[in-house]
mmCIF file of C-alpha atoms in Angstrom:
data_model
loop_
_atom_site.group_PDB
_atom_site.id
_atom_site.type_symbol
_atom_site.label_atom_id
_atom_site.label_comp_id
_atom_site.label_asym_id
_atom_site.label_seq_id
_atom_site.Cartn_x
_atom_site.Cartn_y
_atom_site.Cartn_z
ATOM 1 C CA MET A 22 -28.939 -7.279 14.065
ATOM 2 C CA GLU A 23 -28.945 -6.808 17.845
ATOM 3 C CA ARG A 24 -27.976 -10.439 18.364
ATOM 4 C CA THR A 25 -25.104 -10.095 15.910
ATOM 5 C CA ARG A 26 -23.784 -7.029 17.682
ATOM 6 C CA THR A 27 -24.048 -8.699 21.051
ATOM 7 C CA ALA A 28 -22.267 -11.821 19.866
ATOM 8 C CA SER A 29 -19.394 -9.819 18.348
ATOM 9 C CA PHE A 30 -18.912 -7.702 21.476
ATOM 10 C CA GLY A 31 -15.753 -9.401 22.764
ATOM 11 C CA THR A 32 -13.898 -8.864 26.022
ATOM 12 C CA ALA A 33 -11.413 -6.398 24.505
ATOM 13 C CA GLU A 34 -14.149 -4.257 22.945
ATOM 14 C CA GLU A 35 -16.173 -4.481 26.139
ATOM 15 C CA ARG A 36 -13.268 -3.210 28.237
ATOM 16 C CA ILE A 37 -12.707 -0.313 25.834
ATOM 17 C CA ALA A 38 -16.367 0.675 26.152
ATOM 18 C CA TRP A 39 -16.205 0.414 29.942
ATOM 19 C CA GLU A 40 -13.009 2.485 29.898
ATOM 20 C CA GLY A 41 -14.791 5.232 27.987
ATOM 21 C CA LEU A 42 -17.689 5.150 30.416
ATOM 22 C CA ALA A 43 -15.392 5.285 33.446
ATOM 23 C CA SER A 44 -13.251 8.054 31.938
ATOM 24 C CA SER A 45 -16.282 10.312 31.695
ATOM 25 C CA CYS A 46 -16.799 10.049 35.466
ATOM 26 C CA VAL A 47 -14.296 12.504 36.947
ATOM 27 C CA PRO A 48 -14.850 13.587 40.593
ATOM 28 C CA PRO A 49 -17.110 16.652 40.168
ATOM 29 C CA LEU A 50 -16.015 18.462 43.327
ATOM 30 C CA ARG A 51 -12.355 18.142 42.387
ATOM 31 C CA ARG A 52 -13.092 19.473 38.912
ATOM 32 C CA LEU A 53 -15.167 22.320 40.398
ATOM 33 C CA GLY A 54 -12.182 23.265 42.543
ATOM 34 C CA ALA A 55 -9.946 23.308 39.466
ATOM 35 C CA PHE A 56 -12.318 25.609 37.591
ATOM 36 C CA MET A 57 -12.674 27.919 40.586
ATOM 37 C CA ILE A 58 -8.882 28.189 40.787
ATOM 38 C CA PHE A 59 -8.907 29.049 37.098
ATOM 39 C CA GLY A 60 -11.584 31.691 37.714
ATOM 40 C CA PHE A 61 -9.591 33.171 40.593
ATOM 41 C CA THR A 62 -6.479 33.287 38.401
ATOM 42 C CA VAL A 63 -8.447 35.157 35.749
ATOM 43 C CA PHE A 64 -9.721 37.560 38.410
ATOM 44 C CA VAL A 65 -6.199 38.284 39.681
ATOM 45 C CA ALA A 66 -4.831 38.725 36.161
ATOM 46 C CA THR A 67 -7.721 40.971 35.116
ATOM 47 C CA THR A 68 -7.464 43.100 38.252
ATOM 48 C CA THR A 69 -3.724 43.503 37.746
ATOM 49 C CA ALA A 70 -4.263 44.519 34.129
ATOM 50 C CA VAL A 71 -6.916 47.074 35.142
ATOM 51 C CA VAL A 72 -4.666 48.595 37.809
ATOM 52 C CA LEU A 73 -1.783 48.863 35.342
ATOM 53 C CA PHE A 74 -4.034 50.380 32.691
ATOM 54 C CA TYR A 75 -5.323 53.107 35.002
ATOM 55 C CA ASN A 76 -1.854 53.881 36.317
ATOM 56 C CA ILE A 77 -0.418 54.161 32.804
ATOM 57 C CA PHE A 78 -3.241 55.918 30.981
ATOM 58 C CA GLY A 79 -5.399 57.345 33.774
ATOM 59 C CA ALA A 80 -5.509 61.009 34.721
ATOM 60 C CA ARG A 81 -3.444 61.763 37.833
ATOM 61 C CA LEU A 82 -4.850 64.236 40.309
ATOM 62 C CA VAL A 83 -1.477 64.573 42.016
ATOM 63 C CA GLU A 84 1.805 64.270 40.139
ATOM 64 C CA GLY A 85 3.696 61.096 41.091
ATOM 65 C CA GLN A 86 0.716 59.523 42.817
ATOM 66 C CA GLY A 87 -0.958 56.332 41.609
ATOM 67 C CA VAL A 88 -4.429 56.200 40.104
ATOM 68 C CA ALA A 89 -7.025 54.067 41.881
ATOM 69 C CA PRO A 90 -9.378 52.223 39.510
ATOM 70 C CA PRO A 91 -13.092 52.718 40.144
ATOM 71 C CA PRO A 92 -14.830 50.036 42.254
ATOM 72 C CA GLU A 93 -16.869 49.023 39.215
ATOM 73 C CA ALA A 94 -13.704 47.774 37.501
ATOM 74 C CA PHE A 95 -12.919 45.561 40.495
ATOM 75 C CA TYR A 96 -16.437 44.127 40.540
ATOM 76 C CA ALA A 97 -16.322 43.553 36.792
ATOM 77 C CA SER A 98 -13.057 41.616 37.143
ATOM 78 C CA MET A 99 -14.603 39.516 39.884
ATOM 79 C CA ALA A 100 -17.661 38.819 37.746
ATOM 80 C CA VAL A 101 -15.515 37.784 34.776
ATOM 81 C CA GLY A 102 -13.529 35.319 36.892
ATOM 82 C CA LEU A 103 -16.670 33.882 38.470
ATOM 83 C CA VAL A 104 -18.479 33.517 35.145
ATOM 84 C CA LEU A 105 -15.501 31.840 33.494
ATOM 85 C CA GLY A 106 -15.006 29.476 36.436
ATOM 86 C CA LEU A 107 -18.641 28.436 36.824
ATOM 87 C CA GLY A 108 -19.304 28.567 33.090
ATOM 88 C CA GLY A 109 -16.332 26.347 32.335
ATOM 89 C CA TYR A 110 -17.450 23.898 35.007
ATOM 90 C CA ALA A 111 -20.983 23.830 33.587
ATOM 91 C CA VAL A 112 -19.656 23.119 30.081
ATOM 92 C CA TRP A 113 -17.419 20.336 31.410
ATOM 93 C CA LEU A 114 -20.303 18.834 33.395
ATOM 94 C CA LEU A 115 -22.571 18.757 30.351
ATOM 95 C CA LYS A 116 -19.847 17.152 28.233
ATOM 96 C CA SER A 117 -19.120 14.584 30.932
ATOM 97 C CA LEU A 118 -22.773 13.595 31.254
ATOM 98 C CA SER A 119 -23.127 13.504 27.468
ATOM 99 C CA SER A 120 -20.061 11.256 27.155
ATOM 100 C CA HIS A 121 -21.405 8.989 29.894
ATOM 101 C CA LYS A 122 -24.717 8.731 28.083
ATOM 102 C CA ALA A 123 -23.035 7.964 24.752
ATOM 103 C CA PHE A 124 -20.884 5.147 26.150
ATOM 104 C CA SER A 125 -23.916 3.815 28.017
ATOM 105 C CA ARG A 126 -25.674 3.452 24.665
ATOM 106 C CA VAL A 127 -22.664 1.603 23.253
ATOM 107 C CA LEU A 128 -22.723 -0.862 26.137
ATOM 108 C CA ARG A 129 -26.467 -1.373 25.832
ATOM 109 C CA ARG A 130 -26.048 -2.157 22.137
ATOM 110 C CA GLY A 131 -23.595 -4.828 23.228
ATOM 111 C CA GLY A 132 -26.209 -6.356 25.506
ATOM 112 C CA LEU A 133 -24.701 -4.968 28.720
ATOM 113 C CA ASP A 134 -26.110 -2.911 31.562
ATOM 114 C CA PRO A 135 -23.892 0.197 31.961
ATOM 115 C CA GLU A 136 -25.012 0.686 35.558
ATOM 116 C CA ARG A 137 -24.424 -2.942 36.582
ATOM 117 C CA PRO A 138 -20.992 -3.952 35.263
ATOM 118 C CA THR A 139 -21.050 -7.374 36.937
ATOM 119 C CA ALA A 140 -24.532 -8.378 35.790
ATOM 120 C CA GLN A 141 -22.920 -10.970 33.497
ATOM 121 C CA GLY A 142 -20.005 -11.836 35.755
ATOM 122 C CA LEU A 143 -16.541 -10.427 36.358
ATOM 123 C CA LYS A 144 -14.977 -11.078 32.946
ATOM 124 C CA ALA A 145 -14.700 -7.362 32.121
ATOM 125 C CA TYR A 146 -12.338 -6.888 35.078
ATOM 126 C CA SER A 147 -8.661 -7.758 34.894
ATOM 127 C CA ASP A 148 -7.147 -9.831 37.691
ATOM 128 C CA GLU A 149 -5.128 -6.836 38.852
ATOM 129 C CA GLN A 150 -8.156 -4.564 39.109
ATOM 130 C CA LEU A 151 -10.170 -7.152 41.008
ATOM 131 C CA LEU A 152 -7.327 -7.660 43.478
ATOM 132 C CA ALA A 153 -6.960 -3.893 43.904
ATOM 133 C CA LEU A 154 -10.694 -3.570 44.554
ATOM 134 C CA ARG A 155 -10.659 -6.498 46.973
ATOM 135 C CA SER A 156 -7.679 -4.981 48.772
ATOM 136 C CA ARG A 157 -9.552 -1.700 49.125
ATOM 137 C CA TYR A 158 -12.569 -3.605 50.437
ATOM 138 C CA GLU A 159 -10.339 -5.306 53.010
ATOM 139 C CA ASN A 160 -9.385 -1.943 54.501
ATOM 140 C CA LEU A 161 -12.878 -0.450 54.585
ATOM 141 C CA GLY A 162 -14.909 -0.056 57.721
ATOM 142 C CA GLU A 163 -18.559 -0.981 57.806
ATOM 143 C CA GLY A 164 -20.580 1.354 55.637
ATOM 144 C CA ARG A 165 -22.357 1.923 52.357
ATOM 145 C CA LEU A 166 -19.282 1.536 50.147
ATOM 146 C CA LYS A 167 -18.352 -1.810 51.677
ATOM 147 C CA THR A 168 -21.901 -3.077 51.209
ATOM 148 C CA LEU A 169 -21.909 -1.777 47.634
ATOM 149 C CA MET A 170 -18.700 -3.670 46.843
ATOM 150 C CA GLU A 171 -20.063 -6.854 48.392
ATOM 151 C CA LYS A 172 -23.215 -6.710 46.281
ATOM 152 C CA THR A 173 -21.398 -5.642 43.113
ATOM 153 C CA PHE A 174 -18.367 -7.956 43.156
ATOM 154 C CA GLY A 175 -19.336 -10.783 45.505
ATOM 155 C CA PHE A 176 -16.611 -9.897 47.991
ATOM 156 C CA ASP A 177 -16.829 -11.355 51.457
ATOM 157 C CA ALA A 178 -14.686 -10.983 54.545
ATOM 158 C CA ASP A 179 -14.397 -14.785 54.743
ATOM 159 C CA ASP A 180 -13.410 -15.460 51.135
ATOM 160 C CA SER A 181 -10.022 -16.852 50.087
ATOM 161 C CA PHE A 182 -8.341 -13.463 49.715
ATOM 162 C CA SER A 183 -5.974 -12.167 52.367
ATOM 163 C CA LEU A 184 -3.269 -9.546 52.775
ATOM 164 C CA GLY A 185 0.001 -9.750 54.655
ATOM 165 C CA PRO A 186 1.142 -11.681 52.648
ATOM 166 C CA LEU A 187 -1.036 -11.896 49.552
ATOM 167 C CA SER A 188 -2.824 -15.203 49.274
ATOM 168 C CA VAL A 189 -3.333 -14.969 45.507
ATOM 169 C CA LEU A 190 -1.577 -13.487 42.483
ATOM 170 C CA PRO A 191 -2.882 -12.543 39.024
ATOM 171 C CA ARG A 192 -3.131 -15.187 36.302
ATOM 172 C CA THR A 193 -2.823 -18.155 38.628
ATOM 173 C CA PHE A 194 -5.051 -21.106 39.427
ATOM 174 C CA GLU A 195 -5.795 -19.532 42.813
ATOM 175 C CA MET A 196 -6.982 -16.358 41.093
ATOM 176 C CA ASP A 197 -9.289 -18.323 38.815
ATOM 177 C CA ALA A 198 -10.699 -20.119 41.844
ATOM 178 C CA LEU A 199 -11.237 -16.803 43.619
ATOM 179 C CA ARG A 200 -13.117 -15.443 40.610
ATOM 180 C CA VAL A 201 -15.371 -18.494 40.715
ATOM 181 C CA GLU A 202 -15.943 -17.926 44.423
ATOM 182 C CA TRP A 203 -16.906 -14.281 43.923
ATOM 183 C CA GLU A 204 -19.169 -15.059 40.976
ATOM 184 C CA ALA A 205 -20.844 -17.803 42.999
ATOM 185 C CA ASN A 206 -21.529 -15.238 45.729
ATOM 186 C CA LEU A 207 -23.089 -12.955 43.123
ATOM 187 C CA ILE A 208 -25.299 -15.740 41.800
ATOM 188 C CA LEU A 209 -26.433 -16.708 45.289
ATOM 189 C CA ALA A 210 -27.206 -13.089 46.154
ATOM 190 C CA SER A 211 -28.974 -12.295 42.871
ATOM 191 C CA GLY A 212 -32.195 -13.945 43.955
ATOM 192 C CA ALA A 213 -32.462 -11.957 47.161
ATOM 193 C CA GLU A 214 -32.317 -8.431 45.728
ATOM 194 C CA ALA A 215 -31.349 -6.549 42.596
ATOM 195 C CA ARG A 216 -27.700 -5.722 42.089
ATOM 196 C CA PRO A 217 -26.986 -2.071 42.993
ATOM 197 C CA GLU A 218 -26.492 0.514 40.269
ATOM 198 C CA ILE A 219 -23.200 2.308 39.695
ATOM 199 C CA SER A 220 -24.292 5.707 38.457
ATOM 200 C CA TRP A 221 -22.198 8.570 37.104
ATOM 201 C CA TRP A 222 -22.072 10.074 40.592
ATOM 202 C CA THR A 223 -21.096 6.788 42.270
ATOM 203 C CA GLU A 224 -18.314 6.061 39.781
ATOM 204 C CA SER A 225 -17.023 9.624 40.068
ATOM 205 C CA ARG A 226 -16.428 9.092 43.771
ATOM 206 C CA HIS A 227 -15.447 5.425 44.024
ATOM 207 C CA ASN A 228 -13.916 4.197 40.714
ATOM 208 C CA LEU A 229 -15.660 0.833 40.490
ATOM 209 C CA LEU A 230 -16.174 0.370 36.739
ATOM 210 C CA PRO A 231 -13.927 -1.920 34.664
ATOM 211 C CA ARG A 232 -10.808 -0.318 33.218
ATOM 212 C CA ARG A 233 -8.792 -1.299 30.177
ATOM 213 C CA ALA A 234 -6.024 -3.697 31.178
ATOM 214 C CA ASP A 235 -3.021 -2.007 29.565
ATOM 215 C CA GLU A 236 0.454 -2.324 31.062
ATOM 216 C CA MET A 237 0.365 0.961 32.962
ATOM 217 C CA ARG A 238 -3.015 0.241 34.490
ATOM 218 C CA ARG A 239 -1.932 -3.235 35.559
ATOM 219 C CA LEU A 240 1.127 -1.786 37.270
ATOM 220 C CA LEU A 241 -0.918 0.834 39.114
ATOM 221 C CA PHE A 242 -3.422 -1.731 40.329
ATOM 222 C CA ALA A 243 -0.646 -4.139 41.319
ATOM 223 C CA LEU A 244 1.122 -1.394 43.252
ATOM 224 C CA GLN A 245 -2.056 -0.717 45.190
ATOM 225 C CA TYR A 246 -2.607 -4.233 46.489
ATOM 226 C CA THR A 247 1.071 -5.051 47.030
ATOM 227 C CA LYS A 248 1.527 -1.864 49.066
ATOM 228 C CA ASP A 249 -1.570 -2.719 51.081
ATOM 229 C CA SER A 250 -0.102 -6.151 51.742
ATOM 230 C CA VAL A 251 3.254 -4.694 52.812
ATOM 231 C CA ARG A 252 1.525 -2.262 55.173
ATOM 232 C CA THR A 253 -0.371 -5.169 56.709
ATOM 233 C CA LEU A 254 2.863 -7.132 57.081
ATOM 234 C CA LYS A 255 4.553 -4.222 58.826
ATOM 235 C CA ARG A 256 1.657 -3.781 61.242
ATOM 236 C CA ARG A 257 1.678 -7.482 62.091
ATOM 237 C CA TYR A 258 5.357 -8.345 62.108
ATOM 238 C CA GLY A 259 7.216 -5.083 62.601
ATOM 239 C CA TYR A 260 8.200 -2.126 60.486
ATOM 240 C CA ARG A 261 11.798 -3.305 60.044
ATOM 241 C CA SER A 262 11.687 -5.840 57.249
ATOM 242 C CA ASP A 263 15.230 -7.003 58.047
ATOM 243 C CA HIS A 264 13.797 -8.512 61.259
ATOM 244 C CA TRP A 265 10.978 -10.390 59.558
ATOM 245 C CA HIS A 266 12.955 -13.627 59.602
ATOM 246 C CA ASN A 267 12.415 -13.592 63.374
ATOM 247 C CA THR A 268 8.784 -12.450 63.434
ATOM 248 C CA VAL A 269 7.031 -13.816 60.341
ATOM 249 C CA PRO A 270 5.669 -17.351 60.859
ATOM 250 C CA GLU A 271 7.356 -20.186 59.037
ATOM 251 C CA GLY A 272 5.782 -20.709 55.648
ATOM 252 C CA LYS A 273 4.886 -17.035 55.179
ATOM 253 C CA LEU A 274 8.341 -15.477 55.109
ATOM 254 C CA TRP A 275 8.992 -16.137 51.423
ATOM 255 C CA ASP A 276 5.625 -14.649 50.439
ATOM 256 C CA ALA A 277 6.208 -11.651 52.711
ATOM 257 C CA VAL A 278 9.571 -10.898 51.110
ATOM 258 C CA ARG A 279 8.009 -11.445 47.681
ATOM 259 C CA ASP A 280 5.366 -8.778 48.372
ATOM 260 C CA LEU A 281 7.972 -6.338 49.676
ATOM 261 C CA GLU A 282 10.267 -6.787 46.679
ATOM 262 C CA GLU A 283 7.375 -6.666 44.224
ATOM 263 C CA ALA A 284 6.127 -3.372 45.665
ATOM 264 C CA ARG A 285 9.620 -1.904 45.349
ATOM 265 C CA ARG A 286 10.018 -3.220 41.808
ATOM 266 C CA ILE A 287 6.688 -1.824 40.611
ATOM 267 C CA GLN A 288 7.370 1.546 42.231
ATOM 268 C CA ALA A 289 10.775 1.684 40.547
ATOM 269 C CA VAL A 290 9.232 0.880 37.159
ATOM 270 C CA LEU A 291 6.574 3.563 37.591
ATOM 271 C CA ASN A 292 9.152 6.119 38.721
ATOM 272 C CA ARG A 293 10.931 5.649 35.399
ATOM 273 C CA ARG A 294 7.737 6.379 33.481
ATOM 274 C CA PRO A 295 7.206 10.038 32.517
ATOM 275 C CA GLY A 296 4.254 11.657 34.237
ATOM 276 C CA VAL A 297 3.935 8.965 36.926
ATOM 277 C CA ARG A 298 4.773 9.627 40.567
#
């Protein structure tokens, strides 16, 4: 039965399972901030309601003068806001961890390691996501995240990828060759040490798991690496693109203009989509 399930776990189903796993990993500090804002809002609303209640129904010692609520009412309002904020965050955290655990089981039933998404290669990643990740890697300084991406995806500073202009585009022969290069790096490195784990906490901070390759996601990933390429072009050849014909080396001008126009086109498409900025 396990073999049957593994064999029928295709790329589309695999990406859906990875999407569910990644979606359960929301940055915890950002979510804590949101719940604390909610708790503070409850505190302000409750305090306002208490003040109004005492001024409408409370006994006035002096005619025409307001009624001050007792300090206990203020502390109670504060406690309610704090409990709702922290309690809501605790409930969300438990649900997030439970969802992560559930999707991890789904992936394991499909013969995959939920903490090592590239253990069987890079097929779960779309071209656009890989290029976006590689573009992010290009702009990282030396550190733990850069090392993690090297060991997880096979990225290398001397591989065939480059920005300013982009050396490779999705769904091309060059992209297929780059995938082979990265997977070869992973195979060569696999004997030296175990591939690092991408835990719930790591994914919450760095967004490294495969995502479903729908149209919107492809556009967002493409915007990321094309904008990175345009920024690199501007740093190298000047911030006025109308002067690039004088500064960009021969043979790179067409690709430079292509990246600039593509970034503008994708941004325009996303601006027309509701809920996308």
